[in-house]
């Protein structure tokens, strides 16, 4: 019996071992080798690629690889439609208000960014866990190539902004320049070749180490240089002609949209050529995707690799009359293509959930098996990629996934203002000025007539019934001259207001007690800055050694000794002069320096002007305008001289002692040291020198642009607008532009906004608040191209509720706050609700269905009733 039992035991063990071996052979390689269980990650990023204008229709290879082999997200957005802010959000997983890169210049790759946020990008986290990280292509717009960002083992970063030829790369910290030869210098092909080489070498040397690569292409960003073989493609490209194409002007939208009129024929032709050239550059990216896919198949790594394809933001070409650009809160600028394929990703599916650029970093960390840091605002999308197939026939009704239905779109720097020494945000900017003044006047400290100790402002109602704020002249205590309130006006009459009054017979003013130092202009800046004060001291030292010249203008006719007029003010004929011409009967004063034709500086460092400037308001205004013009002219000349001075310093011949110290501008604080990296006297001097050099580079760049505009007689640049000039020399590759130069404006300085974008079962809308106080609301269910601003059709209560939601998102921090649950989701377990779990104050079913306005040109008002 024992022998039979042993026989059966032997047979069972043999059968089990054979089954184990056969099963082990059938298992994939990833499950057999536990050391290589973590997948590879490849992120392909394009620059300025739109979704609404049909750019993906030109990329058949990419669509076959990513759509048929993976999942595409139909509602993918960016939170800021600008290059550097969006890319910073991708790297950190944070909204712009949390990483503080507001524009392509503000904090873009700055020292603050390098210290605070760059050490917390997804590349750093993956590099610390054993991933072989690599970055190829465009990084940030202001990246200067002087360093390798933390977290990247292999670095090939583009210096500054996108280019296809004649660019500079930073290869692991060493700068290398490239020319205009194809294909070795064409950036798209170079990024593809370098990334494939790195992936192959990494798997050959470290076969069990996962790889994470970022391929950041310049296409289809300007200058839109395509590969030679694609220069004739898409001769009739017209996907950019949407219903909003050349839909202008738009009086119901914000300022730049009201300012922009219909495009001219040359602008419309330019948009056609631009769309064609953009699609041509994407054909090289399409080839890059195919080469990358084939490489993964050859190395047997395709099934163990996640591939993500997206863009940093969208683009517009002719929409609403804007010739080209981005930075608008509308669909064509914030919608982007987003594809993902990899292990356990359903193939050929379309996912309708909202996916943002801030979700990239948490998703990559989740793929690598890492938890999302609490300071990241985005969420991993892997939970959305799980298949919803029921486990058995009794589990048909599976609980839907909890996901966001709203997000924040923000653009521009958040302005700050100081109120009584405390810095507060610009939230009050959403109210009109009269409403803000009315709210301030409700405070008790503004209602007393400048009599309390320390009171700085007083609220007074003028003759028209409007409330106005006036600054108390004696801030340290009560009003020392209460008799001023007994005049005919309802508010104190200051020295400035007395000077503004016309010189009529009813004006009986005694100016004998007025000192020139009290006649300071309207701004609070000192009369002389530090530089001007130093120059004035040297000027006053040599004042008496100079001889007065009568060639530069007229001399004054009165003097001032001890701050008191030596002659009383009289009504003379000088009052009739406006201040721009000469003064009759001008008397020369001894020991005085003539500054203008009506004002002089006396020997006791006091300023004396002729009588008409103080008595005639028009003369005062004209003379001040003349002085402002002279200052602007001299400032331009000083800047030019500084530019020449800097050139001379660079071109200085070498002396015998090359390692000597030299003083810059004879100031010890500007001491520089030649021949060493460490400052000789001060710790951290190299960092100060670097900061000074960066500031100097920005100043010179701005100066060069200004000089170039002056030389070329550039009339395109306009105050407050971002404009560009296009000519026949702009594009250096076919197809060329041959219709001559033109000017177009793309954005405005006041284009700062915060928007709430919501997509759910019942609503699909965009609500925006601009820094100017303007409001916009678009119901995309009835107006998918956002042609009509329907904010005037909303109820006041709904506007307040939208404002509350928007303000919550504007101040959110971390993924728990920045991803509020939809109102319909019940809180499990009866747990306490956080401030962002129940911040939706109203039911969706109570929202009124917005009716389309009858007029297509309804003006969107600046609303004046915020209660939030």
mmCIF file of N, CA and C in Angstrom, residues 318-371:
data_model
loop_
_atom_site.group_PDB
_atom_site.id
_atom_site.type_symbol
_atom_site.label_atom_id
_atom_site.label_comp_id
_atom_site.label_asym_id
_atom_site.label_seq_id
_atom_site.Cartn_x
_atom_site.Cartn_y
_atom_site.Cartn_z
ATOM 1 N N UNK A 318 -6.554 82.452 -38.377
ATOM 2 C CA UNK A 318 -7.641 83.220 -38.964
ATOM 3 C C UNK A 318 -8.922 83.212 -38.167
ATOM 4 N N UNK A 319 -9.007 82.453 -37.087
ATOM 5 C CA UNK A 319 -10.236 82.419 -36.302
ATOM 6 C C UNK A 319 -10.478 83.786 -35.654
ATOM 7 N N UNK A 320 -11.702 84.265 -35.757
ATOM 8 C CA UNK A 320 -12.113 85.570 -35.223
ATOM 9 C C UNK A 320 -11.240 86.712 -35.764
ATOM 10 N N UNK A 321 -10.709 86.541 -36.954
ATOM 11 C CA UNK A 321 -9.899 87.585 -37.571
ATOM 12 C C UNK A 321 -8.470 87.638 -37.104
ATOM 13 N N UNK A 322 -8.080 86.795 -36.146
ATOM 14 C CA UNK A 322 -6.692 86.746 -35.685
ATOM 15 C C UNK A 322 -5.876 85.927 -36.675
ATOM 16 N N UNK A 323 -4.870 86.547 -37.266
ATOM 17 C CA UNK A 323 -4.151 85.918 -38.363
ATOM 18 C C UNK A 323 -3.509 84.612 -37.922
ATOM 19 N N UNK A 324 -2.834 84.621 -36.772
ATOM 20 C CA UNK A 324 -2.243 83.395 -36.246
ATOM 21 C C UNK A 324 -1.958 83.612 -34.764
ATOM 22 N N UNK A 325 -1.654 82.514 -34.072
ATOM 23 C CA UNK A 325 -1.247 82.644 -32.680
ATOM 24 C C UNK A 325 -1.914 81.621 -31.785
ATOM 25 N N UNK A 326 -1.790 81.885 -30.492
ATOM 26 C CA UNK A 326 -2.392 81.044 -29.458
ATOM 27 C C UNK A 326 -2.797 81.963 -28.307
ATOM 28 N N UNK A 327 -2.822 81.458 -27.104
ATOM 29 C CA UNK A 327 -3.037 82.215 -25.857
ATOM 30 C C UNK A 327 -4.478 82.636 -25.639
ATOM 31 N N UNK A 328 -5.409 82.191 -26.473
ATOM 32 C CA UNK A 328 -6.821 82.504 -26.257
ATOM 33 C C UNK A 328 -7.487 81.363 -25.494
ATOM 34 N N UNK A 329 -8.558 81.644 -24.746
ATOM 35 C CA UNK A 329 -9.204 80.576 -23.962
ATOM 36 C C UNK A 329 -10.183 79.736 -24.743
ATOM 37 N N UNK A 330 -10.215 79.868 -26.055
ATOM 38 C CA UNK A 330 -11.211 79.179 -26.863
ATOM 39 C C UNK A 330 -10.730 77.788 -27.267
ATOM 40 N N UNK A 331 -11.645 77.002 -27.830
ATOM 41 C CA UNK A 331 -11.393 75.584 -28.081
ATOM 42 C C UNK A 331 -10.196 75.358 -28.986
ATOM 43 N N UNK A 332 -10.018 76.182 -29.996
ATOM 44 C CA UNK A 332 -8.929 75.931 -30.936
ATOM 45 C C UNK A 332 -7.558 76.110 -30.295
ATOM 46 N N UNK A 333 -7.479 76.799 -29.162
ATOM 47 C CA UNK A 333 -6.188 76.997 -28.501
ATOM 48 C C UNK A 333 -5.972 76.067 -27.309
ATOM 49 N N UNK A 334 -7.036 75.582 -26.683
ATOM 50 C CA UNK A 334 -6.856 74.757 -25.484
ATOM 51 C C UNK A 334 -7.066 73.272 -25.751
ATOM 52 N N UNK A 335 -7.702 72.895 -26.836
ATOM 53 C CA UNK A 335 -7.860 71.475 -27.167
ATOM 54 C C UNK A 335 -6.600 70.963 -27.865
ATOM 55 N N UNK A 336 -6.178 69.764 -27.492
ATOM 56 C CA UNK A 336 -4.967 69.174 -28.059
ATOM 57 C C UNK A 336 -5.222 67.702 -28.359
ATOM 58 N N UNK A 337 -4.460 67.122 -29.286
ATOM 59 C CA UNK A 337 -4.531 65.661 -29.470
ATOM 60 C C UNK A 337 -3.886 64.947 -28.288
ATOM 61 N N UNK A 338 -4.445 63.805 -27.916
ATOM 62 C CA UNK A 338 -3.903 63.034 -26.802
ATOM 63 C C UNK A 338 -4.174 61.558 -27.062
ATOM 64 N N UNK A 339 -3.094 60.790 -27.232
ATOM 65 C CA UNK A 339 -3.169 59.352 -27.472
ATOM 66 C C UNK A 339 -2.239 58.634 -26.502
ATOM 67 N N UNK A 340 -2.644 57.414 -26.151
ATOM 68 C CA UNK A 340 -1.799 56.579 -25.306
ATOM 69 C C UNK A 340 -2.003 55.120 -25.699
ATOM 70 N N UNK A 341 -0.907 54.370 -25.764
ATOM 71 C CA UNK A 341 -0.958 52.935 -25.997
ATOM 72 C C UNK A 341 0.077 52.271 -25.104
ATOM 73 N N UNK A 342 -0.168 51.020 -24.765
ATOM 74 C CA UNK A 342 0.751 50.291 -23.904
ATOM 75 C C UNK A 342 0.067 49.099 -23.277
ATOM 76 N N UNK A 343 0.698 48.467 -22.312
ATOM 77 C CA UNK A 343 0.109 47.308 -21.637
ATOM 78 C C UNK A 343 -1.216 47.654 -20.971
ATOM 79 N N UNK A 344 -2.188 46.773 -21.168
ATOM 80 C CA UNK A 344 -3.516 46.909 -20.558
ATOM 81 C C UNK A 344 -4.278 48.136 -21.032
ATOM 82 N N UNK A 345 -3.889 48.733 -22.140
ATOM 83 C CA UNK A 345 -4.620 49.862 -22.717
ATOM 84 C C UNK A 345 -5.490 49.334 -23.841
ATOM 85 N N UNK A 346 -6.772 49.636 -23.761
ATOM 86 C CA UNK A 346 -7.716 49.135 -24.760
ATOM 87 C C UNK A 346 -7.390 49.739 -26.120
ATOM 88 N N UNK A 347 -7.405 48.919 -27.128
ATOM 89 C CA UNK A 347 -7.044 49.339 -28.476
ATOM 90 C C UNK A 347 -8.269 49.798 -29.247
ATOM 91 N N UNK A 348 -8.074 50.875 -29.993
ATOM 92 C CA UNK A 348 -9.131 51.370 -30.863
ATOM 93 C C UNK A 348 -10.293 52.022 -30.162
ATOM 94 N N UNK A 349 -10.123 52.464 -28.939
ATOM 95 C CA UNK A 349 -11.225 53.063 -28.184
ATOM 96 C C UNK A 349 -11.057 54.576 -28.109
ATOM 97 N N UNK A 350 -12.174 55.250 -27.856
ATOM 98 C CA UNK A 350 -12.198 56.702 -27.670
ATOM 99 C C UNK A 350 -12.734 56.970 -26.266
ATOM 100 N N UNK A 351 -11.952 57.671 -25.463
ATOM 101 C CA UNK A 351 -12.314 57.943 -24.083
ATOM 102 C C UNK A 351 -12.834 59.370 -23.973
ATOM 103 N N UNK A 352 -14.040 59.580 -23.418
ATOM 104 C CA UNK A 352 -14.602 60.940 -23.364
ATOM 105 C C UNK A 352 -14.227 61.726 -22.122
ATOM 106 N N UNK A 353 -13.479 61.160 -21.179
ATOM 107 C CA UNK A 353 -13.157 61.871 -19.954
ATOM 108 C C UNK A 353 -12.212 63.042 -20.226
ATOM 109 N N UNK A 354 -12.257 64.040 -19.344
ATOM 110 C CA UNK A 354 -11.397 65.220 -19.480
ATOM 111 C C UNK A 354 -9.985 64.865 -19.023
ATOM 112 N N UNK A 355 -9.033 65.076 -19.901
ATOM 113 C CA UNK A 355 -7.620 64.843 -19.613
ATOM 114 C C UNK A 355 -6.879 66.164 -19.825
ATOM 115 N N UNK A 356 -5.987 66.505 -18.903
ATOM 116 C CA UNK A 356 -5.284 67.781 -18.933
ATOM 117 C C UNK A 356 -3.786 67.557 -19.037
ATOM 118 N N UNK A 357 -3.081 68.627 -19.385
ATOM 119 C CA UNK A 357 -1.621 68.538 -19.429
ATOM 120 C C UNK A 357 -1.020 68.326 -18.047
ATOM 121 N N UNK A 358 -1.702 68.751 -16.999
ATOM 122 C CA UNK A 358 -1.187 68.529 -15.644
ATOM 123 C C UNK A 358 -1.338 67.071 -15.220
ATOM 124 N N UNK A 359 -2.024 66.248 -16.030
ATOM 125 C CA UNK A 359 -2.157 64.823 -15.721
ATOM 126 C C UNK A 359 -0.982 64.006 -16.237
ATOM 127 N N UNK A 360 -0.131 64.591 -17.055
ATOM 128 C CA UNK A 360 0.975 63.833 -17.642
ATOM 129 C C UNK A 360 1.942 63.347 -16.577
ATOM 130 N N UNK A 361 2.408 64.243 -15.717
ATOM 131 C CA UNK A 361 3.387 63.857 -14.702
ATOM 132 C C UNK A 361 2.834 62.796 -13.749
ATOM 133 N N UNK A 362 1.622 62.951 -13.175
ATOM 134 C CA UNK A 362 1.102 61.871 -12.324
ATOM 135 C C UNK A 362 0.919 60.555 -13.066
ATOM 136 N N UNK A 363 0.532 60.618 -14.351
ATOM 137 C CA UNK A 363 0.354 59.382 -15.116
ATOM 138 C C UNK A 363 1.679 58.665 -15.319
ATOM 139 N N UNK A 364 2.721 59.401 -15.655
ATOM 140 C CA UNK A 364 4.037 58.790 -15.856
ATOM 141 C C UNK A 364 4.548 58.184 -14.551
ATOM 142 N N UNK A 365 4.334 58.874 -13.442
ATOM 143 C CA UNK A 365 4.743 58.319 -12.149
ATOM 144 C C UNK A 365 3.950 57.061 -11.827
ATOM 145 N N UNK A 366 2.671 57.056 -12.147
ATOM 146 C CA UNK A 366 1.837 55.878 -11.889
ATOM 147 C C UNK A 366 2.277 54.699 -12.743
ATOM 148 N N UNK A 367 2.628 54.954 -13.989
ATOM 149 C CA UNK A 367 3.134 53.868 -14.842
ATOM 150 C C UNK A 367 4.397 53.262 -14.252
ATOM 151 N N UNK A 368 5.247 54.109 -13.666
ATOM 152 C CA UNK A 368 6.492 53.638 -13.065
ATOM 153 C C UNK A 368 6.286 53.021 -11.689
ATOM 154 N N UNK A 369 5.047 53.001 -11.201
ATOM 155 C CA UNK A 369 4.788 52.410 -9.902
ATOM 156 C C UNK A 369 4.987 53.353 -8.739
ATOM 157 N N UNK A 370 4.965 54.667 -8.974
ATOM 158 C CA UNK A 370 5.175 55.650 -7.911
ATOM 159 C C UNK A 370 3.861 56.344 -7.581
ATOM 160 N N UNK A 371 3.731 56.752 -6.352
ATOM 161 C CA UNK A 371 2.558 57.505 -5.919
ATOM 162 C C UNK A 371 2.663 58.959 -6.370
#
